[in-house]
CSV table of C-alpha atoms in Angstrom, one decimal:
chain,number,residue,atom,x,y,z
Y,1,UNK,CA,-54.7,32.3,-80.9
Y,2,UNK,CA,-56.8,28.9,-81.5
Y,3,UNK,CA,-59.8,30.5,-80.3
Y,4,UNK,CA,-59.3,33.6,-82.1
Y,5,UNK,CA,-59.1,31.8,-85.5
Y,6,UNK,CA,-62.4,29.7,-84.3
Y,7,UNK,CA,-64.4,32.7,-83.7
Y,8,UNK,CA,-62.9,34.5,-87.5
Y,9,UNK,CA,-63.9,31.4,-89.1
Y,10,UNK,CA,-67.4,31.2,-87.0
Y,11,UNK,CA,-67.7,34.9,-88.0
Y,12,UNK,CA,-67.3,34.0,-91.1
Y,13,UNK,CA,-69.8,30.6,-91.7
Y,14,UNK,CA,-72.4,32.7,-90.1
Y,15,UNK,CA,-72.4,35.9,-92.5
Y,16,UNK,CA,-71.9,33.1,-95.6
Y,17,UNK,CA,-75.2,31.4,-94.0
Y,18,UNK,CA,-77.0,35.1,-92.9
Y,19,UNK,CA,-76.4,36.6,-96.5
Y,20,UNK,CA,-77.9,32.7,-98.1
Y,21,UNK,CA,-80.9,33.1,-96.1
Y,22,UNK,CA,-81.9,36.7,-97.1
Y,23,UNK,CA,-81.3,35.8,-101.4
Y,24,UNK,CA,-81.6,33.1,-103.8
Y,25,UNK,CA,-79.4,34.5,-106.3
Y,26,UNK,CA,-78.9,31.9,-108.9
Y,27,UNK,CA,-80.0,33.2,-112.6
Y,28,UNK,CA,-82.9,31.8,-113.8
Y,29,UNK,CA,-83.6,30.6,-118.0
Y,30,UNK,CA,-86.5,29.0,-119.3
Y,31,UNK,CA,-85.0,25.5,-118.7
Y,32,UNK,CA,-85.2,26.3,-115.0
Y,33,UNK,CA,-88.4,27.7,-114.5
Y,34,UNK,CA,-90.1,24.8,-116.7
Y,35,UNK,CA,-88.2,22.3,-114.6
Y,36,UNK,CA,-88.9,23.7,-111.4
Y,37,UNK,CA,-92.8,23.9,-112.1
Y,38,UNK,CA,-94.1,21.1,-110.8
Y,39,UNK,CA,-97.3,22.0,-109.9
Y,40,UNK,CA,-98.9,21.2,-113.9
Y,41,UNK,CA,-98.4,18.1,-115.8
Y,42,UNK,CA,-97.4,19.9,-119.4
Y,43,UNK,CA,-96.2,23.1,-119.4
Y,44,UNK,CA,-95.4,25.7,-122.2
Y,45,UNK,CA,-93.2,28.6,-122.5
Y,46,UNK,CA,-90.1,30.2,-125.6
Y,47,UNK,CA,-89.2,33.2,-126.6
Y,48,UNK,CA,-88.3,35.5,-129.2
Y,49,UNK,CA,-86.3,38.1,-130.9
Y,50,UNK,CA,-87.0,40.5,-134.0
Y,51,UNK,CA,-84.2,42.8,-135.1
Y,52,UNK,CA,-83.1,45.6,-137.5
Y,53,UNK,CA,-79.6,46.0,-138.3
Y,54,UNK,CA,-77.6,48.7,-140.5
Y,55,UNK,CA,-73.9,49.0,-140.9
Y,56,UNK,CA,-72.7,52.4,-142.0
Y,57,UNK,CA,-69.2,53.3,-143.1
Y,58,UNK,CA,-67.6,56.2,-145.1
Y,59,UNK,CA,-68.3,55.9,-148.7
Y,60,UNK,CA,-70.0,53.3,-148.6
Y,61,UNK,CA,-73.9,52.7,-148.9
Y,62,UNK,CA,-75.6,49.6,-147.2
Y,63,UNK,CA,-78.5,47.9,-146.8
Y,64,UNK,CA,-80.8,47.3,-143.4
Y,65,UNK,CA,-81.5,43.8,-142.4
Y,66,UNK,CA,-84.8,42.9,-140.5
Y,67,UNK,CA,-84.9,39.8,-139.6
Y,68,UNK,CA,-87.1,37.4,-137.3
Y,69,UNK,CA,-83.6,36.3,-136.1
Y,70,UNK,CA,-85.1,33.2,-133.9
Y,71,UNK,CA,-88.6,32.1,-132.5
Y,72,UNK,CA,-88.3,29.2,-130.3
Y,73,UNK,CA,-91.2,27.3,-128.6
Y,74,UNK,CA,-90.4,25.5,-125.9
Y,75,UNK,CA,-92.4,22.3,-123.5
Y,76,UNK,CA,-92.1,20.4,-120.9
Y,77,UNK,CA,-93.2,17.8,-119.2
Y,78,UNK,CA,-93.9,15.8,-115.4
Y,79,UNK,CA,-93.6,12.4,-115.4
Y,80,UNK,CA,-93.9,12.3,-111.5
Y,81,UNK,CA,-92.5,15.0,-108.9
Y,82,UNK,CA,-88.9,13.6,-109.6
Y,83,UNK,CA,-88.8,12.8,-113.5
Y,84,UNK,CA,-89.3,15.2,-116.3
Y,85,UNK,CA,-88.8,16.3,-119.8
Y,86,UNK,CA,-88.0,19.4,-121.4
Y,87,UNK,CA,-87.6,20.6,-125.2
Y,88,UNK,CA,-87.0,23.3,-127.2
Y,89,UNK,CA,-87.9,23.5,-131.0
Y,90,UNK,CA,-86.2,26.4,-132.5
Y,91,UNK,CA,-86.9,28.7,-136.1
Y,92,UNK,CA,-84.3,30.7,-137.4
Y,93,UNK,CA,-85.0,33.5,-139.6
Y,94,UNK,CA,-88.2,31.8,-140.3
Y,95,UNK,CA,-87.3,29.0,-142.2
Y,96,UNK,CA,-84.6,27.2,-140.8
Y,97,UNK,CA,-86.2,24.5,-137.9
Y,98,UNK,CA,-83.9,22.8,-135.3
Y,99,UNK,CA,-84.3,20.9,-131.7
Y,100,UNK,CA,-82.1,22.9,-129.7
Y,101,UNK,CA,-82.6,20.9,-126.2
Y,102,UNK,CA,-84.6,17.8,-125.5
Y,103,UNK,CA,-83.4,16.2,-122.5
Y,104,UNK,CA,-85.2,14.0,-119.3
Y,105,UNK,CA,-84.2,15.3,-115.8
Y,106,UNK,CA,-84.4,12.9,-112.8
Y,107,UNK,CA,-84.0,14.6,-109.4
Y,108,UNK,CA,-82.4,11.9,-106.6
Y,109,UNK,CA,-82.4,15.5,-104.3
Y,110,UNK,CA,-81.5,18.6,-104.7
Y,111,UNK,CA,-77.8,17.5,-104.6
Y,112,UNK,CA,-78.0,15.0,-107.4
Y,113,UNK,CA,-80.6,15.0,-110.5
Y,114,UNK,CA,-79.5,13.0,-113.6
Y,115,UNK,CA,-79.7,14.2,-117.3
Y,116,UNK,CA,-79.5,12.6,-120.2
Y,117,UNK,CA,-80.4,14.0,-124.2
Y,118,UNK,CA,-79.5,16.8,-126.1
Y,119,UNK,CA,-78.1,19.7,-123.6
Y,120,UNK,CA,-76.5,22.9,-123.7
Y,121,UNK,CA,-73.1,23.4,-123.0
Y,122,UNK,CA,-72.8,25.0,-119.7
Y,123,UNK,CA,-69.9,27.2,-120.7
Y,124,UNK,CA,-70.0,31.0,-119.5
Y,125,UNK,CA,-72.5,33.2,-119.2
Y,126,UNK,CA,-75.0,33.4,-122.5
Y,127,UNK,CA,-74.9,29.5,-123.7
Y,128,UNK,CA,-77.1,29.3,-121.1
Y,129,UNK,CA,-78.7,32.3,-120.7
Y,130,UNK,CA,-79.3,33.5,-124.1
Y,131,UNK,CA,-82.9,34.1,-123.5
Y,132,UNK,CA,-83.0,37.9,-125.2
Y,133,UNK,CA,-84.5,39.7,-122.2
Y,134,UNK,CA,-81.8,38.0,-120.0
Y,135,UNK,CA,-79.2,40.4,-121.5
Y,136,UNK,CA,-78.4,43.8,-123.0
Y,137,UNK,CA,-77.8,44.3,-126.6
Y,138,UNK,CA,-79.8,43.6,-129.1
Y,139,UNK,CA,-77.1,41.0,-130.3
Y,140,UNK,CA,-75.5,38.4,-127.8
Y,141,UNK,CA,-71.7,39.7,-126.9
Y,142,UNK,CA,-69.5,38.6,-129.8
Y,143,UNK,CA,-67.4,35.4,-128.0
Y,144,UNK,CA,-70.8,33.9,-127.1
Y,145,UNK,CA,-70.9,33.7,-131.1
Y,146,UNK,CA,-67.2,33.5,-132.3
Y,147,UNK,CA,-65.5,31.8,-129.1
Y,148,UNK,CA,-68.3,29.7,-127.4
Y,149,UNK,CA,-70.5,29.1,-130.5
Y,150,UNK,CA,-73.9,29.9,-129.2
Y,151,UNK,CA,-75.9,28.0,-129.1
Y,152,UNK,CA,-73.9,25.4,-128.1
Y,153,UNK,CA,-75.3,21.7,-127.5
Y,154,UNK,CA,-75.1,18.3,-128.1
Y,155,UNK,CA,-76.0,14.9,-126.7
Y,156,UNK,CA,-74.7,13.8,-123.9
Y,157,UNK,CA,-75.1,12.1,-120.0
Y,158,UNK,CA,-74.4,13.3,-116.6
Y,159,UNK,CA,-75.0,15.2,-113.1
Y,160,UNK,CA,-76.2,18.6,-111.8
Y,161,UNK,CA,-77.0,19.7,-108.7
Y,162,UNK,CA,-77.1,22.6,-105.7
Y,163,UNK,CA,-76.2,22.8,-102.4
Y,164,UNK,CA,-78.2,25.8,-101.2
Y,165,UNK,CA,-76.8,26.5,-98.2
Y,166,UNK,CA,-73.6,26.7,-99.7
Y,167,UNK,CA,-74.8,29.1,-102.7
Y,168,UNK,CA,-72.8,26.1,-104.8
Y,169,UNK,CA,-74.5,24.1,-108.4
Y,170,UNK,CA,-72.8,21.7,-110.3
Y,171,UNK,CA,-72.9,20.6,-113.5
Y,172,UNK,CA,-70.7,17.5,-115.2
Y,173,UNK,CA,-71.6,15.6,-118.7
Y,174,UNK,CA,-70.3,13.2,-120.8
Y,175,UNK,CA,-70.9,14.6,-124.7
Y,176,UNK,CA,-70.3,14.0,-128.1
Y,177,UNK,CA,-67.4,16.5,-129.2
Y,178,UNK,CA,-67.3,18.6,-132.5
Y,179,UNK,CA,-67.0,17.4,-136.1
Y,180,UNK,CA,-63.6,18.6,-137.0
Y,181,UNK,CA,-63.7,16.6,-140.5
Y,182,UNK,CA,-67.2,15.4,-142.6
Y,183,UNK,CA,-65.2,13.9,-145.0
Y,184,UNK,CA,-64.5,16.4,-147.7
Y,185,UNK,CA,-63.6,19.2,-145.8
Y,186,UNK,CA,-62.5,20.6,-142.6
Y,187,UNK,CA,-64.9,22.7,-140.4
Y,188,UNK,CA,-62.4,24.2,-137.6
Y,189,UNK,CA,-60.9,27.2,-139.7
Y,190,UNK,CA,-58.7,30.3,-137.8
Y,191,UNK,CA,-61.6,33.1,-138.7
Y,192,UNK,CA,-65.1,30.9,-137.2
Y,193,UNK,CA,-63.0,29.0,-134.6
Y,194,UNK,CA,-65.2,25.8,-134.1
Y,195,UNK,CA,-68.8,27.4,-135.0
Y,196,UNK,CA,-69.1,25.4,-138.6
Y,197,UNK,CA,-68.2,21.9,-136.4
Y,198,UNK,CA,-70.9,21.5,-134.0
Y,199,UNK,CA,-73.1,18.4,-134.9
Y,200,UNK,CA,-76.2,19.9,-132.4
Y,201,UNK,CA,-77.4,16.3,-132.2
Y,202,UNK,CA,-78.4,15.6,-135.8
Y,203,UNK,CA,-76.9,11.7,-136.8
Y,204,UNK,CA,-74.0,12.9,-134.8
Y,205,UNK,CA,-71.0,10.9,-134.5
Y,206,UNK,CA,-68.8,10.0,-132.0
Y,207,UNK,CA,-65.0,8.1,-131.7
Y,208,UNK,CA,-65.0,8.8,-127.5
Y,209,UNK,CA,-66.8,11.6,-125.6
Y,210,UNK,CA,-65.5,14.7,-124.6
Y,211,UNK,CA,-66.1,16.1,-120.6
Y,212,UNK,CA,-67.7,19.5,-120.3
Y,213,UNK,CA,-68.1,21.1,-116.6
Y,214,UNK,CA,-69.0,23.9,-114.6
Y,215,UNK,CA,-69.2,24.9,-111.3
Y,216,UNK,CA,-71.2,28.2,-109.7
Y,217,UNK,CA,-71.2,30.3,-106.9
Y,218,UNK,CA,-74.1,32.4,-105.7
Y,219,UNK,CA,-74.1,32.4,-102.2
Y,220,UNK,CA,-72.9,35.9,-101.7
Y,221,UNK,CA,-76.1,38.5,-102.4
Y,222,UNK,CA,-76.0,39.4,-106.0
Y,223,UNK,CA,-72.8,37.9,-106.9
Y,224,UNK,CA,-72.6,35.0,-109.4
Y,225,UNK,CA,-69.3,33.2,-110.4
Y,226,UNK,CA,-69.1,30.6,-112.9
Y,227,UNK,CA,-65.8,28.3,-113.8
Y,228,UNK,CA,-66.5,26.1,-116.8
Y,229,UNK,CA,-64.3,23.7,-118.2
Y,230,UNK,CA,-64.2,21.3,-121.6
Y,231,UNK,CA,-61.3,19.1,-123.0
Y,232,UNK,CA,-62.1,16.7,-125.4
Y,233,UNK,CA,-61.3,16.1,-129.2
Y,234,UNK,CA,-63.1,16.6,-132.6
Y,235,UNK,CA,-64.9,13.5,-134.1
Y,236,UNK,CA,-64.0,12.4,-137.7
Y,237,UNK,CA,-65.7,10.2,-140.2
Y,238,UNK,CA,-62.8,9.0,-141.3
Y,239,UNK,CA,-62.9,6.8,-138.5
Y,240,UNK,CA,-65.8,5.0,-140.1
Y,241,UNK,CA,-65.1,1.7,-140.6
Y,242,UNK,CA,-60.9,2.3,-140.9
Y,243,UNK,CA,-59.1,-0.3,-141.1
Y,244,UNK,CA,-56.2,-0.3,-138.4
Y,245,UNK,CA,-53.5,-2.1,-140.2
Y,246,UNK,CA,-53.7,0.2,-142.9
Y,247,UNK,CA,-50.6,2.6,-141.5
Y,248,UNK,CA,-51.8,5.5,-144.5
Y,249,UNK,CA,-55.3,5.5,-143.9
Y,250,UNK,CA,-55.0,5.8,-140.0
Y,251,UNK,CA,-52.4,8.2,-140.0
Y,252,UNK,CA,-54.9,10.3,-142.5
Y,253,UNK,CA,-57.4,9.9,-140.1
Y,254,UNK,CA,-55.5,10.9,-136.9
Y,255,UNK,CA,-54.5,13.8,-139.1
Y,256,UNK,CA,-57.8,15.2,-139.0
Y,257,UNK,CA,-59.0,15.5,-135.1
Y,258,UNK,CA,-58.4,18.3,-133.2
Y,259,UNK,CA,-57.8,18.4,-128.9
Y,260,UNK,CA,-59.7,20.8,-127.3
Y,261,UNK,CA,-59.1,22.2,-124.4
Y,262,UNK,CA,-61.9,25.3,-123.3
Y,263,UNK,CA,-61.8,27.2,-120.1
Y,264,UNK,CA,-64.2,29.8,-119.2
Y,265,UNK,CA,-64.3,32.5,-115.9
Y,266,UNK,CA,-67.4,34.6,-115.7
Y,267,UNK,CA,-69.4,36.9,-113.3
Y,268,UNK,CA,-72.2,38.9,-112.9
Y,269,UNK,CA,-73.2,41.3,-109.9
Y,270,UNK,CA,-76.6,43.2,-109.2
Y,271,UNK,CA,-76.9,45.5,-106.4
Y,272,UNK,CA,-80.2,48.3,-106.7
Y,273,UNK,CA,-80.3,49.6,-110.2
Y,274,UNK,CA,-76.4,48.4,-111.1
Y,275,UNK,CA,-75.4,45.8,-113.1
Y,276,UNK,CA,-71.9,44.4,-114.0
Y,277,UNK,CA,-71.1,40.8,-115.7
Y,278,UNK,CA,-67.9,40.0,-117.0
Y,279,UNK,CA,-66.7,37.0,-119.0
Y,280,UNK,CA,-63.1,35.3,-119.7
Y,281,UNK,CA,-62.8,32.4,-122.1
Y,282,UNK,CA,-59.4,30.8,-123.0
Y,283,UNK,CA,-59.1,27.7,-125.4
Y,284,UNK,CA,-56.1,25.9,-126.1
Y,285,UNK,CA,-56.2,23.3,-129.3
Y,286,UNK,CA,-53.9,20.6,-130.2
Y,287,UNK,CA,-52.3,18.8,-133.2
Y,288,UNK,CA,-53.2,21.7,-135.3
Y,289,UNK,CA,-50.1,21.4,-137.2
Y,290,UNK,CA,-51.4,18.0,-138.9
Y,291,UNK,CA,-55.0,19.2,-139.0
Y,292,UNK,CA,-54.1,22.2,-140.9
Y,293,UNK,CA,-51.5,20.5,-143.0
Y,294,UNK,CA,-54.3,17.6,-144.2
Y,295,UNK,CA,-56.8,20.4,-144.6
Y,296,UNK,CA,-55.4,23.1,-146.1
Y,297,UNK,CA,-57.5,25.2,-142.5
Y,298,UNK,CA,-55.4,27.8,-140.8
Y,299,UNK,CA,-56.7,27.0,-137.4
Y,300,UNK,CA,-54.9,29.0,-134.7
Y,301,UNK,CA,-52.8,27.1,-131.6
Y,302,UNK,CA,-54.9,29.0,-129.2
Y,303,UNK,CA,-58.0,31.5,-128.9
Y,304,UNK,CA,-58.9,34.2,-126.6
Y,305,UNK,CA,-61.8,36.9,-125.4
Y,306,UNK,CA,-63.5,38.6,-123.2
Y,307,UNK,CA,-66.2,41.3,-122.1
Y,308,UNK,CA,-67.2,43.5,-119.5
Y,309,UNK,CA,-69.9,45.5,-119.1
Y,310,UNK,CA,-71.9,47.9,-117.2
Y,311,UNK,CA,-75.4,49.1,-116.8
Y,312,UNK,CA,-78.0,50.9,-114.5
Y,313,UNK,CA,-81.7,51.0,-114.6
Y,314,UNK,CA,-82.6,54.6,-114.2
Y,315,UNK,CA,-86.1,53.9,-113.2
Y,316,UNK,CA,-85.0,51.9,-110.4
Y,317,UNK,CA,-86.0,54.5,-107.5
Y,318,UNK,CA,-89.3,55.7,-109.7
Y,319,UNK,CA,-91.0,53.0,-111.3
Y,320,UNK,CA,-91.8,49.1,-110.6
Y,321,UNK,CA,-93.5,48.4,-113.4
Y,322,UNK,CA,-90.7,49.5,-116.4
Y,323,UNK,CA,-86.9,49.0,-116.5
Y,324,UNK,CA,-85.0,51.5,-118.7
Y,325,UNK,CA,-81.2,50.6,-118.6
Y,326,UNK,CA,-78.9,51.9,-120.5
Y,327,UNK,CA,-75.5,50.0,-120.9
Y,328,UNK,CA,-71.9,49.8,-122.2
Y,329,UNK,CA,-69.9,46.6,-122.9
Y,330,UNK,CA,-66.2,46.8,-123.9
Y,331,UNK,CA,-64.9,43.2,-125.5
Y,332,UNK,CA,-62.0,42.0,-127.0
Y,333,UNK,CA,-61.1,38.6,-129.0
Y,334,UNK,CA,-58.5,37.2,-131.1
Y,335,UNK,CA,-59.2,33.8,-132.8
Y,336,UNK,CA,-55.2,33.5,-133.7
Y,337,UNK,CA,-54.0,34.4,-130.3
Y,338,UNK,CA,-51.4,31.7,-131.3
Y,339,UNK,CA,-50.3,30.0,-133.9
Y,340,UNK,CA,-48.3,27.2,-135.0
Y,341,UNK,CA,-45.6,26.8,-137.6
Y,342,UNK,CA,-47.0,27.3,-140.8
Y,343,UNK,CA,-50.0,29.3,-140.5
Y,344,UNK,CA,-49.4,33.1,-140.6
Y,345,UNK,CA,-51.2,35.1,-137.9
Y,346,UNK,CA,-54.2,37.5,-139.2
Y,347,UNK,CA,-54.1,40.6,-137.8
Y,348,UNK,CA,-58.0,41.2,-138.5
Y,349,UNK,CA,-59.1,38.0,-136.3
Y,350,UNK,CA,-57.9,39.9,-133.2
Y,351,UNK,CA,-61.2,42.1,-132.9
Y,352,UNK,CA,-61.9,45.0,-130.0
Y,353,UNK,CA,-65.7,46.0,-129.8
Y,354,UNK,CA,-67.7,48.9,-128.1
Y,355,UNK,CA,-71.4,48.2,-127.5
Y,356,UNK,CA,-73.4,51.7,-126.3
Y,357,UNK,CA,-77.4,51.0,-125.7
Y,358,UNK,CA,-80.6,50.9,-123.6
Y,359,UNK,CA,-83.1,48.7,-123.1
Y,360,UNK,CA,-86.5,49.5,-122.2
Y,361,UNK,CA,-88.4,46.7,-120.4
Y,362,UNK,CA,-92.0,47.1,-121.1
Y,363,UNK,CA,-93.5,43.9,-118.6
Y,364,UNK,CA,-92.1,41.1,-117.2
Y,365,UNK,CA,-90.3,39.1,-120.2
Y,366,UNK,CA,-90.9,42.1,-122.8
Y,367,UNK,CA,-87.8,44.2,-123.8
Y,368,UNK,CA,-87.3,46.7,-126.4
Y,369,UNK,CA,-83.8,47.1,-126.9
Y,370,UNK,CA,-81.3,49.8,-129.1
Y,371,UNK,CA,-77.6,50.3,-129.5
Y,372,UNK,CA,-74.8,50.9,-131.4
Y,373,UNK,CA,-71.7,48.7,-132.6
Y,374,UNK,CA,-67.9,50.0,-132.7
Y,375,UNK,CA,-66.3,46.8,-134.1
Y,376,UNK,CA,-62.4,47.2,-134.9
Y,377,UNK,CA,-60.3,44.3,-136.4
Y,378,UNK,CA,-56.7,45.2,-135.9
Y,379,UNK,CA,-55.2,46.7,-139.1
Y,380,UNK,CA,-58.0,48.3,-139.9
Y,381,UNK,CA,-58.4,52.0,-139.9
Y,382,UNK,CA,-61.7,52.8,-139.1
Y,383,UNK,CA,-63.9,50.8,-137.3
Y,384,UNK,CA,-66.8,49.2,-138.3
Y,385,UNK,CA,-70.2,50.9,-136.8
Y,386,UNK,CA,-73.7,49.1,-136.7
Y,387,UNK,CA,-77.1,50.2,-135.6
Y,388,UNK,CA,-79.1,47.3,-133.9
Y,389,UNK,CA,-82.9,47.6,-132.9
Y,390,UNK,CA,-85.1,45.3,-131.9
Y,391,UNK,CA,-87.8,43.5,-129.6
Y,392,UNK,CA,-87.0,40.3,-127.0
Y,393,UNK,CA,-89.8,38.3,-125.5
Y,394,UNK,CA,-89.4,35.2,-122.8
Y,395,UNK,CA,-92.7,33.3,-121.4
C-alpha cells in the first residue's frame, strides 16, 4: 500500500515537473518584459487605447463619445543586473497626467526580489494586466472598474518572487490604504464602492499600512490561478494632529475609517485557438454603520462580482500572422450585496452584463477591437445597450 501511494505521488511530481518543462505559462505585462530586459541600460515601451462609444435606448437620442481614453509611456531602467527601475507616466483623455507606477526592483534570486515605490495592486486579473491588447473588449470588464478600481496603486514596500519549477509567484506589500475621509467629505459611497478614495501616491497619507497579497499558479500548461488578498483600513485626515484626550474629536475621527477586507479568485486557460478566464472578487467592510452615520454615505456591509468569459481565435489553424477572436463575457456585480442598519439596499447597484465582440489583432501588440454592451441594473426594464469600438497598442 506504502509503495503504491509512493509511486501515485512520484507519478504525480513527475507529470507536474514534465508539463513545467514543456511551458512557461505565466502572463506577461509591460512591467515584466521591461524588468526582465536586461540586456540595455534604458529601455522604453507604453501603450494605448482610442475608443468610440454610443449608447442607444428606445426613445431616446444620444450622443457618441470618441475619446483618447489613455496614452501611457512607460521607462525603465538597469542599475546593474540585479537593481532596476521602472515607471509609467500616464494621460487620460488627453489632458489629465498621472504617475501610475514608479517603483526600484532588487532581485536577491529568482525566489526573492524586493520592491519598493508606487505599485499596482496585485488583485485579480486586469489590475495587472490592463494593457488593452492583453484582453477582449474594448472596455476592461466592469468589477475591474467598479469592484477593484482599476487602476489600482499606491505606495508601498515588499516581496515577489517565482519558484519555476513549481509554476508558483508571490507577491506580498506593505501599502498605504484608501482615503475614506479628506476632511469635508466622505469618498466610500454604496454606488462607486471605493473608486473616489484611492490616493494613487499623490501627498498620500497614512495612520498604519494596509497588507495586500497574492499568490499564482502556472505550472499546469495554460492554466493560470490567481488568489489575492487585502485587509486593511481607510486613512483619515482627521487624524492630523488629533488630540487624544479630546473623547469628541477622536470618537469623530474613528467614525470616519472604514476596514477592508478584499478577496479575489481568478483564472485563465488557453489551449489552441480557446480562451477562458474567469474572475471572483468578494469584499467585506467594517464599521460602516458609524462611517455612514458621520457622513451621511450609504456604503454597503459587503460587495460582490464576477465574470466569465469565452473566446476562440478562428484563424488559429490558417494564419500566424493575424488573430481574429470573437468573444462573449457574462458578469454580474452588486455593490450593496449587504447592508447594514440604516442604509436601504438599491436594487439598481446589483448589475448583470453581456459583452458580445471580436478583436482583430493586426501585429504583435496591435488590436482592433468591436462589441456590444447589454448592461441591466435590477429594476430596470430594459437594459442598457452600448456600442464600443476602438484600437489597443502595447510596445
Amino acid at each position: 500500500m506504502k509503495r503504491r501511494a509512493f509511486l501515485i505521488v512520484m507519478i504525480i511530481i513527475s507529470t507536474i515537473s514534465l508539463l513545467n518543462a514543456q511551458n512557461e505559462n505565466e502572463p506577461k505585462n509591460l512591467s515584466s518584459e521591461i524588468l526582465s530586459n536586461k540586456e540595455e541600460k534604458l529601455i522604453f515601451g507604453g501603450y494605448g487605447q482610442i475608443d468610440f462609444s454610443r449608447q442607444f435606448m428606445e426613445n431616446r437620442k444620444f450622443n457618441s463619445s470618441i475619446d483618447v481614453s489613455r496614452l501611457i509611456l512607460s521607462m525603465g531602467y538597469n542599475f546593474s543586473s540585479k537593481t532596476s527601475f521602472f515607471s509609467e507616466i500616464e494621460f487620460e483623455h488627453i489632458k489629465e497626467l498621472y504617475v501610475e507606477q514608479a517603483f526600484i526592483n532588487h532581485s536577491f534570486s529568482d525566489y526573492l526580489n524586493m520592491r519598493a515605490g508606487l505599485m499596482l495592486i496585485p488583485m485579480g486579473l486586469i489590475n495587472e494586466y490592463h494593457e488593452p491588447p492583453t484582453f477582449n473588449g474594448v472596455n476592461r470588464p466592469s468589477i475591474a472598474n467598479i469592484i477593484v478600481p482599476t487602476t489600482w496603486r499606491e505606495i508601498g514596500f515588499g516581496f515577489t518572487g517565482r519558484f519555476q519549477n513549481a509554476g508558483i509567484k508571490y507577491q506580498a506589500y506593505l501599502m498605504n490604504g484608501f482615503s475614506g475621509f479628506d476632511g469635508t467629505k466622505g469618498l466610500i459611497t454604496g454606488e462607486k464602492f471605493l473608486r473616489e478614495a484611492r490616493q494613487k501616491g499623490a501627498k498620500s497619507i497614512m495612520t498604519s499600512p494596509d497588507l495586500s497579497m497574492k499568490i499564482d499558479y502556472f505550472g499546469v500548461r495554460g492554466l493560470k490561478l490567481g488568489l489575492s488578498g487585502y485587509f486593511g483600513q481607510t486613512e483619515t485626515a482627521l487624524y492630523k494632529n488629533l488630540d487624544l484626550s479630546n473623547i469628541e474629536s477622536v470618537a469623530k475621527a474613528d467614525s470616519s475609517i472604514v476596514g477592508i477586507k478584499m478577496m479575489g479568485l481568478d483564472v485563465r486557460y488557453n489551449t489552441g485557438g480557446f480562451s477562458m478566464r474567469g474572475e471572483f472578487i468578494y469584499s467585506e467592510l467594517s464599521n460602516t454603520v458609524q462611517y455612514n452615520a458621520f457622513t451621511g454615505n450609504n456604503a454597503g456591509r459587503s460587495v460582490r462580482g464576477m465574470y466569465i468569459e469565452a473566446a476562440y481565435n478562428v484563424l488559429q489553424k490558417t494564419s500566424s500572422e493575424y488573430d481574429l477572436t470573437p468573444f462573449f463575457r457574462y458578469e454580474v456585480y452588486d455593490t450593496h450585496f449587504k447592508v447594514r442598519a440604516g442604509i436601504a439596499e438599491v436594487d439598481k447597484y446589483h448589475v448583470n452584463e453581456y459583452v458580445l465582440g471580436v478583436g482583430w489583432k493586426l501585429a504583435d501588440g496591435a488590436v482592433l477591437k468591436a462589441d456590444v454592451q447589454f448592461a441591466k441594473p435590477e429594476g430596470e426594464e430594459v437594459s442598457r445597450k452600448t456600442f464600443n469600438a476602438g484600437i489597443g497598442v502595447w510596445f
